[in-house]
Amino acid sequence: QVQLVESGGGLVQAGGSLRLSCAVSGSSFVIDGMGWYRQAPGKQRELVATTSGGSTNYADSVKGRFTISTDNAKNTVYLQMNSLKPEDTAVYYCNAKLRKWQLRTWHEYDYWGQGTQVTVSS
């Protein structure tokens, strides 16, 4: 029922920019936080950036280059990526932490987008 749809990935030269988008669709939920993670071939999935309650956090490797933002009216999170480096090449996944009011209590869920490929050439 709840879906996260990502867009904006692609191929870019080192030093270039991309903006990723992730829209959450569905009903009967509250978004508590959203974030971006990435996974390069042969590596563990790692946190890139998160946002919750107006606060943002970034991996050290992307600080000063990436910016996470939200459009709460659209249930959409963005990742603006500037000064891209080849080591940024990965599949980027959107994550949303949701809660639903079910059976007279809150239930928490994590949802993931389908992933979008970002390739930075040198």
CSV table of N, CA, C and O in Angstrom, one decimal:
chain,number,residue,atom,x,y,z
A,1,GLN,N,0.8,-1.2,0.0
A,1,GLN,CA,0.0,0.0,0.0
A,1,GLN,C,0.9,1.3,0.0
A,1,GLN,O,0.6,2.2,-0.8
A,2,VAL,N,1.8,1.3,0.9
A,2,VAL,CA,2.8,2.4,0.9
A,2,VAL,C,3.9,2.1,-0.1
A,2,VAL,O,4.5,1.0,-0.1
A,3,GLN,N,4.2,3.1,-0.9
A,3,GLN,CA,5.2,3.0,-1.9
A,3,GLN,C,6.2,4.2,-1.9
A,3,GLN,O,5.7,5.3,-1.6
A,4,LEU,N,7.4,3.9,-2.1
A,4,LEU,CA,8.4,5.0,-2.3
A,4,LEU,C,9.0,4.9,-3.7
A,4,LEU,O,9.5,3.8,-4.1
A,5,VAL,N,8.8,5.9,-4.5
A,5,VAL,CA,9.2,5.9,-5.8
A,5,VAL,C,10.3,6.9,-6.0
A,5,VAL,O,10.2,8.1,-5.8
A,6,GLU,N,11.5,6.5,-6.5
A,6,GLU,CA,12.7,7.3,-6.6
A,6,GLU,C,12.9,7.7,-8.1
A,6,GLU,O,12.5,7.0,-9.0
A,7,SER,N,13.5,8.8,-8.3
A,7,SER,CA,13.9,9.3,-9.6
A,7,SER,C,15.1,10.2,-9.5
A,7,SER,O,15.4,10.7,-8.4
A,8,GLY,N,15.7,10.5,-10.7
A,8,GLY,CA,16.7,11.4,-10.7
A,8,GLY,C,18.1,10.9,-10.9
A,8,GLY,O,19.1,11.7,-11.1
A,9,GLY,N,18.3,9.6,-10.8
A,9,GLY,CA,19.6,9.0,-11.0
A,9,GLY,C,20.1,9.1,-12.4
A,9,GLY,O,19.3,9.5,-13.3
A,10,GLY,N,21.3,8.8,-12.7
A,10,GLY,CA,21.9,8.9,-14.0
A,10,GLY,C,23.4,8.9,-14.0
A,10,GLY,O,24.0,8.6,-13.0
A,11,LEU,N,23.9,9.2,-15.2
A,11,LEU,CA,25.3,9.3,-15.4
A,11,LEU,C,25.8,10.7,-15.4
A,11,LEU,O,25.2,11.5,-16.2
A,12,VAL,N,26.8,11.0,-14.7
A,12,VAL,CA,27.3,12.4,-14.6
A,12,VAL,C,28.8,12.4,-14.5
A,12,VAL,O,29.4,11.4,-14.0
A,13,GLN,N,29.5,13.4,-15.0
A,13,GLN,CA,30.9,13.5,-14.9
A,13,GLN,C,31.3,14.0,-13.5
A,13,GLN,O,30.5,14.7,-12.8
A,14,ALA,N,32.5,13.6,-13.1
A,14,ALA,CA,33.0,14.1,-11.8
A,14,ALA,C,32.9,15.7,-11.8
A,14,ALA,O,33.3,16.3,-12.8
A,15,GLY,N,32.5,16.2,-10.6
A,15,GLY,CA,32.3,17.6,-10.5
A,15,GLY,C,30.9,18.1,-10.8
A,15,GLY,O,30.5,19.2,-10.5
A,16,GLY,N,30.1,17.2,-11.4
A,16,GLY,CA,28.8,17.5,-11.8
A,16,GLY,C,27.8,17.4,-10.6
A,16,GLY,O,28.1,17.1,-9.5
A,17,SER,N,26.5,17.6,-11.0
A,17,SER,CA,25.4,17.5,-10.0
A,17,SER,C,24.3,16.7,-10.4
A,17,SER,O,24.0,16.6,-11.6
A,18,LEU,N,23.6,16.2,-9.5
A,18,LEU,CA,22.3,15.4,-9.7
A,18,LEU,C,21.4,15.7,-8.5
A,18,LEU,O,21.9,16.0,-7.4
A,19,ARG,N,20.1,15.7,-8.8
A,19,ARG,CA,19.1,15.7,-7.7
A,19,ARG,C,18.2,14.5,-7.7
A,19,ARG,O,17.6,14.3,-8.7
A,20,LEU,N,18.2,13.8,-6.6
A,20,LEU,CA,17.4,12.6,-6.5
A,20,LEU,C,16.1,13.0,-5.8
A,20,LEU,O,16.1,13.9,-4.9
A,21,SER,N,15.0,12.4,-6.2
A,21,SER,CA,13.7,12.6,-5.5
A,21,SER,C,13.1,11.3,-5.1
A,21,SER,O,13.3,10.3,-5.7
A,22,CYS,N,12.3,11.4,-4.0
A,22,CYS,CA,11.6,10.2,-3.5
A,22,CYS,C,10.3,10.6,-3.0
A,22,CYS,O,10.2,11.4,-2.1
A,23,ALA,N,9.2,10.1,-3.6
A,23,ALA,CA,7.9,10.4,-3.2
A,23,ALA,C,7.2,9.3,-2.6
A,23,ALA,O,7.3,8.1,-3.0
A,24,VAL,N,6.6,9.5,-1.4
A,24,VAL,CA,5.9,8.5,-0.7
A,24,VAL,C,4.4,8.6,-1.0
A,24,VAL,O,3.8,9.7,-0.9
A,25,SER,N,3.8,7.5,-1.4
A,25,SER,CA,2.4,7.4,-1.7
A,25,SER,C,1.7,6.4,-0.8
A,25,SER,O,2.4,5.5,-0.2
A,26,GLY,N,0.4,6.6,-0.6
A,26,GLY,CA,-0.3,5.7,0.3
A,26,GLY,C,-1.2,6.5,1.2
A,26,GLY,O,-1.5,7.7,0.9
A,27,SER,N,-1.6,5.8,2.2
A,27,SER,CA,-2.6,6.5,3.1
A,27,SER,C,-2.4,5.9,4.5
A,27,SER,O,-1.7,4.9,4.8
A,28,SER,N,-3.0,6.7,5.5
A,28,SER,CA,-3.0,6.2,6.9
A,28,SER,C,-1.6,6.1,7.5
A,28,SER,O,-1.4,5.1,8.2
A,29,PHE,N,-0.8,7.0,7.3
A,29,PHE,CA,0.5,7.0,7.9
A,29,PHE,C,1.0,8.4,8.3
A,29,PHE,O,0.5,9.4,7.7
A,30,VAL,N,2.0,8.4,9.1
A,30,VAL,CA,2.7,9.6,9.5
A,30,VAL,C,4.2,9.4,9.3
A,30,VAL,O,4.7,8.3,9.7
A,31,ILE,N,4.8,10.3,8.6
A,31,ILE,CA,6.3,10.1,8.3
A,31,ILE,C,7.0,10.8,9.5
A,31,ILE,O,6.9,11.9,9.7
A,32,ASP,N,7.8,10.0,10.1
A,32,ASP,CA,8.7,10.4,11.2
A,32,ASP,C,10.1,10.8,10.7
A,32,ASP,O,10.7,11.7,11.4
A,33,GLY,N,10.5,10.3,9.7
A,33,GLY,CA,11.9,10.6,9.2
A,33,GLY,C,12.1,10.0,7.8
A,33,GLY,O,11.5,9.0,7.5
A,34,MET,N,13.0,10.6,7.1
A,34,MET,CA,13.3,10.1,5.8
A,34,MET,C,14.8,10.2,5.6
A,34,MET,O,15.5,11.0,6.2
A,35,GLY,N,15.3,9.4,4.7
A,35,GLY,CA,16.8,9.4,4.4
A,35,GLY,C,17.2,8.8,3.2
A,35,GLY,O,16.3,8.2,2.4
A,36,TRP,N,18.4,8.9,2.9
A,36,TRP,CA,19.0,8.3,1.7
A,36,TRP,C,20.2,7.4,2.1
A,36,TRP,O,21.0,7.8,3.0
A,37,TYR,N,20.3,6.3,1.5
A,37,TYR,CA,21.3,5.3,1.7
A,37,TYR,C,21.9,4.9,0.4
A,37,TYR,O,21.2,5.1,-0.7
A,38,ARG,N,23.1,4.4,0.3
A,38,ARG,CA,23.7,4.0,-0.9
A,38,ARG,C,24.4,2.7,-0.7
A,38,ARG,O,24.9,2.4,0.3
A,39,GLN,N,24.6,2.0,-1.8
A,39,GLN,CA,25.3,0.7,-1.8
A,39,GLN,C,26.1,0.6,-3.1
A,39,GLN,O,25.5,0.6,-4.2
A,40,ALA,N,27.4,0.6,-3.0
A,40,ALA,CA,28.3,0.4,-4.1
A,40,ALA,C,28.6,-1.1,-4.3
A,40,ALA,O,28.5,-1.9,-3.3
A,41,PRO,N,29.0,-1.5,-5.5
A,41,PRO,CA,29.3,-3.0,-5.7
A,41,PRO,C,30.3,-3.5,-4.7
A,41,PRO,O,31.4,-2.9,-4.5
A,42,GLY,N,30.0,-4.6,-4.1
A,42,GLY,CA,30.9,-5.2,-3.1
A,42,GLY,C,31.0,-4.5,-1.8
A,42,GLY,O,31.9,-4.9,-1.0
A,43,LYS,N,30.2,-3.5,-1.5
A,43,LYS,CA,30.3,-2.8,-0.3
A,43,LYS,C,28.9,-2.9,0.5
A,43,LYS,O,27.9,-3.2,-0.1
A,44,GLN,N,29.0,-2.6,1.8
A,44,GLN,CA,27.8,-2.5,2.6
A,44,GLN,C,27.0,-1.3,2.3
A,44,GLN,O,27.5,-0.3,1.8
A,45,ARG,N,25.7,-1.4,2.5
A,45,ARG,CA,24.8,-0.2,2.4
A,45,ARG,C,25.2,0.8,3.5
A,45,ARG,O,25.4,0.4,4.6
A,46,GLU,N,25.3,2.0,3.1
A,46,GLU,CA,25.7,3.0,4.1
A,46,GLU,C,24.7,4.2,4.1
A,46,GLU,O,24.1,4.5,3.1
A,47,LEU,N,24.6,4.8,5.2
A,47,LEU,CA,23.8,6.0,5.4
A,47,LEU,C,24.5,7.2,4.6
A,47,LEU,O,25.7,7.4,4.7
A,48,VAL,N,23.7,7.9,3.9
A,48,VAL,CA,24.2,9.1,3.2
A,48,VAL,C,23.7,10.4,3.9
A,48,VAL,O,24.5,11.3,4.3
A,49,ALA,N,22.4,10.5,4.1
A,49,ALA,CA,21.8,11.6,4.8
A,49,ALA,C,20.4,11.3,5.3
A,49,ALA,O,19.7,10.5,4.7
A,50,THR,N,20.0,11.9,6.4
A,50,THR,CA,18.7,11.7,7.0
A,50,THR,C,18.2,13.0,7.4
A,50,THR,O,18.9,14.0,7.7
A,51,THR,N,16.8,13.1,7.5
A,51,THR,CA,16.2,14.3,8.0
A,51,THR,C,15.0,13.9,8.9
A,51,THR,O,14.2,12.9,8.5
A,52,SER,N,14.8,14.5,10.0
A,52,SER,CA,13.7,14.2,10.9
A,52,SER,C,13.5,15.4,11.8
A,52,SER,O,14.5,16.0,12.4
A,53,GLY,N,12.2,15.9,11.9
A,53,GLY,CA,11.9,17.0,12.8
A,53,GLY,C,12.7,18.3,12.5
A,53,GLY,O,13.0,19.0,13.4
A,54,GLY,N,13.0,18.5,11.2
A,54,GLY,CA,13.8,19.7,10.9
A,54,GLY,C,15.3,19.6,11.0
A,54,GLY,O,16.0,20.5,10.6
A,55,SER,N,15.7,18.5,11.5
A,55,SER,CA,17.2,18.3,11.7
A,55,SER,C,17.7,17.4,10.6
A,55,SER,O,17.0,16.5,10.1
A,56,THR,N,18.9,17.6,10.2
A,56,THR,CA,19.6,16.8,9.2
A,56,THR,C,20.9,16.2,9.7
A,56,THR,O,21.6,16.8,10.5
A,57,ASN,N,21.2,15.1,9.1
A,57,ASN,CA,22.5,14.5,9.4
A,57,ASN,C,23.1,13.9,8.1
A,57,ASN,O,22.4,13.4,7.3
A,58,TYR,N,24.4,14.0,8.0
A,58,TYR,CA,25.1,13.6,6.8
A,58,TYR,C,26.3,12.7,7.2
A,58,TYR,O,26.9,12.8,8.2
A,59,ALA,N,26.6,11.8,6.3
A,59,ALA,CA,27.8,11.0,6.3
A,59,ALA,C,29.0,12.0,6.1
A,59,ALA,O,28.9,13.0,5.4
A,60,ASP,N,30.1,11.8,6.8
A,60,ASP,CA,31.2,12.7,6.7
A,60,ASP,C,31.7,12.8,5.2
A,60,ASP,O,32.1,13.9,4.8
A,61,SER,N,31.6,11.7,4.5
A,61,SER,CA,32.0,11.7,3.1
A,61,SER,C,31.3,12.6,2.2
A,61,SER,O,31.8,13.0,1.1
A,62,VAL,N,30.1,13.1,2.6
A,62,VAL,CA,29.3,13.9,1.7
A,62,VAL,C,29.0,15.3,2.3
A,62,VAL,O,28.4,16.1,1.6
A,63,LYS,N,29.4,15.5,3.5
A,63,LYS,CA,29.2,16.8,4.1
A,63,LYS,C,29.8,18.0,3.2
A,63,LYS,O,30.9,17.9,2.8
A,64,GLY,N,29.0,19.0,3.1
A,64,GLY,CA,29.4,20.1,2.3
A,64,GLY,C,29.1,20.0,0.8
A,64,GLY,O,29.2,20.9,0.0
A,65,ARG,N,28.8,18.7,0.4
A,65,ARG,CA,28.5,18.5,-1.1
A,65,ARG,C,27.0,18.1,-1.3
A,65,ARG,O,26.5,18.5,-2.3
A,66,PHE,N,26.4,17.4,-0.4
A,66,PHE,CA,25.1,16.9,-0.5
A,66,PHE,C,24.2,17.7,0.4
A,66,PHE,O,24.6,18.0,1.5
A,67,THR,N,22.9,17.8,0.0
A,67,THR,CA,21.9,18.5,0.8
A,67,THR,C,20.6,17.7,0.7
A,67,THR,O,20.1,17.4,-0.4
A,68,ILE,N,20.1,17.3,1.9
A,68,ILE,CA,18.8,16.6,2.0
A,68,ILE,C,17.7,17.7,2.3
A,68,ILE,O,18.0,18.6,3.1
A,69,SER,N,16.6,17.6,1.7
A,69,SER,CA,15.5,18.5,1.9
A,69,SER,C,14.2,17.8,1.7
A,69,SER,O,14.1,16.7,1.1
A,70,THR,N,13.1,18.3,2.2
A,70,THR,CA,11.8,17.7,2.1
A,70,THR,C,10.8,18.7,1.6
A,70,THR,O,10.9,19.9,1.9
A,71,ASP,N,9.8,18.3,0.9
A,71,ASP,CA,8.5,19.0,0.7
A,71,ASP,C,7.4,18.2,1.4
A,71,ASP,O,6.9,17.2,0.9
A,72,ASN,N,7.1,18.6,2.6
A,72,ASN,CA,6.2,17.9,3.4
A,72,ASN,C,4.8,17.8,2.8
A,72,ASN,O,4.1,16.8,3.0
A,73,ALA,N,4.4,18.8,2.1
A,73,ALA,CA,3.1,18.8,1.5
A,73,ALA,C,3.0,17.7,0.4
A,73,ALA,O,1.9,17.2,0.1
A,74,LYS,N,4.1,17.4,-0.2
A,74,LYS,CA,4.1,16.4,-1.2
A,74,LYS,C,4.7,15.0,-0.8
A,74,LYS,O,4.8,14.1,-1.6
A,75,ASN,N,5.0,14.9,0.5
A,75,ASN,CA,5.6,13.7,1.1
A,75,ASN,C,6.8,13.3,0.2
A,75,ASN,O,6.9,12.1,-0.2
A,76,THR,N,7.6,14.2,-0.1
A,76,THR,CA,8.8,14.0,-1.0
A,76,THR,C,10.1,14.4,-0.3
A,76,THR,O,10.1,15.5,0.3
A,77,VAL,N,11.1,13.6,-0.5
A,77,VAL,CA,12.4,14.0,0.0
A,77,VAL,C,13.4,14.1,-1.2
A,77,VAL,O,13.2,13.3,-2.2
A,78,TYR,N,14.3,15.0,-1.1
A,78,TYR,CA,15.3,15.2,-2.2
A,78,TYR,C,16.7,15.1,-1.6
A,78,TYR,O,17.0,15.3,-0.5
A,79,LEU,N,17.6,14.7,-2.6
A,79,LEU,CA,19.0,14.8,-2.3
A,79,LEU,C,19.7,15.5,-3.4
A,79,LEU,O,19.8,15.0,-4.5
A,80,GLN,N,20.1,16.7,-3.1
A,80,GLN,CA,20.9,17.5,-4.0
A,80,GLN,C,22.4,17.1,-3.9
A,80,GLN,O,22.9,17.3,-2.8
A,81,MET,N,22.9,16.6,-4.9
A,81,MET,CA,24.3,16.1,-4.9
A,81,MET,C,25.2,17.0,-5.8
A,81,MET,O,25.0,17.0,-7.0
A,82,ASN,N,26.1,17.7,-5.2
A,82,ASN,CA,27.0,18.6,-6.0
A,82,ASN,C,28.4,18.1,-5.8
A,82,ASN,O,28.8,17.3,-4.9
A,83,SER,N,29.3,18.5,-6.7
A,83,SER,CA,30.7,18.2,-6.7
A,83,SER,C,30.9,16.7,-6.6
A,83,SER,O,31.6,16.1,-5.8
A,84,LEU,N,30.2,16.0,-7.4
A,84,LEU,CA,30.2,14.5,-7.4
A,84,LEU,C,31.5,13.9,-7.7
A,84,LEU,O,32.3,14.5,-8.6
A,85,LYS,N,31.8,12.8,-7.0
A,85,LYS,CA,33.1,12.1,-7.2
A,85,LYS,C,32.8,10.7,-7.7
A,85,LYS,O,31.8,10.2,-7.4
A,86,PRO,N,33.8,10.1,-8.3
A,86,PRO,CA,33.6,8.7,-8.7
A,86,PRO,C,33.2,7.8,-7.6
A,86,PRO,O,32.5,6.8,-7.8
A,87,GLU,N,33.7,8.0,-6.4
A,87,GLU,CA,33.4,7.2,-5.2
A,87,GLU,C,32.0,7.4,-4.8
A,87,GLU,O,31.5,6.6,-3.9
A,88,ASP,N,31.2,8.3,-5.3
A,88,ASP,CA,29.8,8.4,-5.0
A,88,ASP,C,29.0,7.5,-5.9
A,88,ASP,O,27.8,7.3,-5.6
A,89,THR,N,29.6,6.8,-6.8
A,89,THR,CA,28.9,5.8,-7.6
A,89,THR,C,28.3,4.7,-6.8
A,89,THR,O,29.0,4.1,-6.0
A,90,ALA,N,27.0,4.5,-6.9
A,90,ALA,CA,26.3,3.5,-6.1
A,90,ALA,C,24.8,3.5,-6.5
A,90,ALA,O,24.4,4.4,-7.3
A,91,VAL,N,24.1,2.5,-6.0
A,91,VAL,CA,22.7,2.6,-6.1
A,91,VAL,C,22.2,3.3,-4.8
A,91,VAL,O,22.6,2.9,-3.7
A,92,TYR,N,21.4,4.3,-5.0
A,92,TYR,CA,20.9,5.1,-3.9
A,92,TYR,C,19.5,4.7,-3.6
A,92,TYR,O,18.6,4.6,-4.5
A,93,TYR,N,19.2,4.5,-2.3
A,93,TYR,CA,17.9,4.0,-1.8
A,93,TYR,C,17.3,5.1,-0.9
A,93,TYR,O,18.0,5.5,0.0
A,94,CYS,N,16.1,5.3,-1.1
A,94,CYS,CA,15.3,6.2,-0.3
A,94,CYS,C,14.7,5.4,0.9
A,94,CYS,O,14.2,4.2,0.6
A,95,ASN,N,14.7,5.9,2.0
A,95,ASN,CA,14.1,5.3,3.2
A,95,ASN,C,13.1,6.2,3.9
A,95,ASN,O,13.4,7.4,4.0
A,96,ALA,N,12.0,5.6,4.4
A,96,ALA,CA,11.0,6.4,5.1
A,96,ALA,C,10.7,5.6,6.4
A,96,ALA,O,10.3,4.4,6.3
A,97,LYS,N,10.7,6.3,7.5
A,97,LYS,CA,10.3,5.7,8.8
A,97,LYS,C,8.8,6.2,9.0
A,97,LYS,O,8.6,7.4,9.1
A,98,LEU,N,7.9,5.3,9.0
A,98,LEU,CA,6.5,5.6,9.1
A,98,LEU,C,5.9,5.1,10.4
A,98,LEU,O,6.4,4.1,10.9
A,99,ARG,N,4.8,5.6,10.8
A,99,ARG,CA,4.0,5.0,11.8
A,99,ARG,C,2.5,5.1,11.4
A,99,ARG,O,2.1,6.0,10.7
A,100,LYS,N,1.8,4.0,11.8
A,100,LYS,CA,0.4,3.9,11.5
A,100,LYS,C,-0.4,3.7,12.8
A,100,LYS,O,0.1,3.0,13.7
A,101,TRP,N,-1.6,4.3,12.9
A,101,TRP,CA,-2.4,4.0,14.1
A,101,TRP,C,-3.3,2.8,13.8
A,101,TRP,O,-4.2,2.8,13.0
A,102,GLN,N,-2.9,1.7,14.4
A,102,GLN,CA,-3.6,0.5,14.2
A,102,GLN,C,-3.9,-0.2,15.5
A,102,GLN,O,-3.0,-0.3,16.4
A,103,LEU,N,-5.1,-0.7,15.7
A,103,LEU,CA,-5.5,-1.4,16.9
A,103,LEU,C,-5.2,-0.6,18.1
A,103,LEU,O,-4.6,-1.1,19.1
A,104,ARG,N,-5.5,0.7,18.1
A,104,ARG,CA,-5.4,1.6,19.2
A,104,ARG,C,-4.0,1.8,19.7
A,104,ARG,O,-3.8,2.2,20.8
A,105,THR,N,-3.0,1.6,18.8
A,105,THR,CA,-1.7,2.0,19.1
A,105,THR,C,-0.9,2.3,17.9
A,105,THR,O,-1.3,2.0,16.8
A,106,TRP,N,0.3,2.9,18.0
A,106,TRP,CA,1.1,3.2,16.9
A,106,TRP,C,2.0,2.0,16.6
A,106,TRP,O,2.6,1.4,17.5
A,107,HIS,N,2.1,1.8,15.3
A,107,HIS,CA,3.0,0.7,14.8
A,107,HIS,C,4.0,1.4,13.8
A,107,HIS,O,3.6,2.2,13.0
A,108,GLU,N,5.3,1.1,14.0
A,108,GLU,CA,6.3,1.7,13.2
A,108,GLU,C,6.8,0.8,12.1
A,108,GLU,O,6.9,-0.4,12.3
A,109,TYR,N,7.1,1.4,11.0
A,109,TYR,CA,7.5,0.7,9.8
A,109,TYR,C,8.6,1.4,9.1
A,109,TYR,O,8.7,2.6,9.1
A,110,ASP,N,9.5,0.6,8.4
A,110,ASP,CA,10.5,1.2,7.5
A,110,ASP,C,10.1,0.7,6.1
A,110,ASP,O,9.9,-0.4,5.9
A,111,TYR,N,10.2,1.7,5.2
A,111,TYR,CA,9.9,1.4,3.8
A,111,TYR,C,11.1,1.9,3.0
A,111,TYR,O,11.8,2.9,3.3
A,112,TRP,N,11.3,1.2,1.9
A,112,TRP,CA,12.5,1.5,1.0
A,112,TRP,C,12.0,1.7,-0.4
A,112,TRP,O,11.1,1.0,-0.9
A,113,GLY,N,12.7,2.6,-1.1
A,113,GLY,CA,12.5,2.8,-2.5
A,113,GLY,C,13.1,1.7,-3.3
A,113,GLY,O,13.8,0.8,-2.8
A,114,GLN,N,12.9,1.7,-4.6
A,114,GLN,CA,13.4,0.7,-5.5
A,114,GLN,C,14.9,0.8,-5.8
A,114,GLN,O,15.5,-0.1,-6.3
A,115,GLY,N,15.5,2.0,-5.5
A,115,GLY,CA,16.9,2.2,-5.8
A,115,GLY,C,17.0,2.9,-7.1
A,115,GLY,O,16.3,2.6,-8.1
A,116,THR,N,17.9,3.8,-7.2
A,116,THR,CA,18.2,4.5,-8.5
A,116,THR,C,19.8,4.6,-8.6
A,116,THR,O,20.5,4.9,-7.7
A,117,GLN,N,20.2,4.3,-9.8
A,117,GLN,CA,21.7,4.2,-10.1
A,117,GLN,C,22.2,5.6,-10.3
A,117,GLN,O,21.7,6.4,-11.1
A,118,VAL,N,23.3,5.9,-9.6
A,118,VAL,CA,24.1,7.1,-9.8
A,118,VAL,C,25.5,6.6,-10.2
A,118,VAL,O,26.2,5.9,-9.4
A,119,THR,N,25.9,7.1,-11.4
A,119,THR,CA,27.3,6.7,-11.8
A,119,THR,C,28.0,8.0,-12.1
A,119,THR,O,27.5,8.9,-12.9
A,120,VAL,N,29.2,8.1,-11.5
A,120,VAL,CA,30.0,9.3,-11.7
A,120,VAL,C,31.3,8.9,-12.4
A,120,VAL,O,32.0,8.1,-11.9
A,121,SER,N,31.5,9.4,-13.6
A,121,SER,CA,32.6,9.1,-14.4
A,121,SER,C,33.8,10.0,-14.1
A,121,SER,O,33.6,11.2,-13.8
A,122,SER,N,35.0,9.6,-14.3
A,122,SER,CA,36.2,10.4,-14.1
A,122,SER,C,36.8,10.8,-15.5
A,122,SER,O,37.6,11.7,-15.5
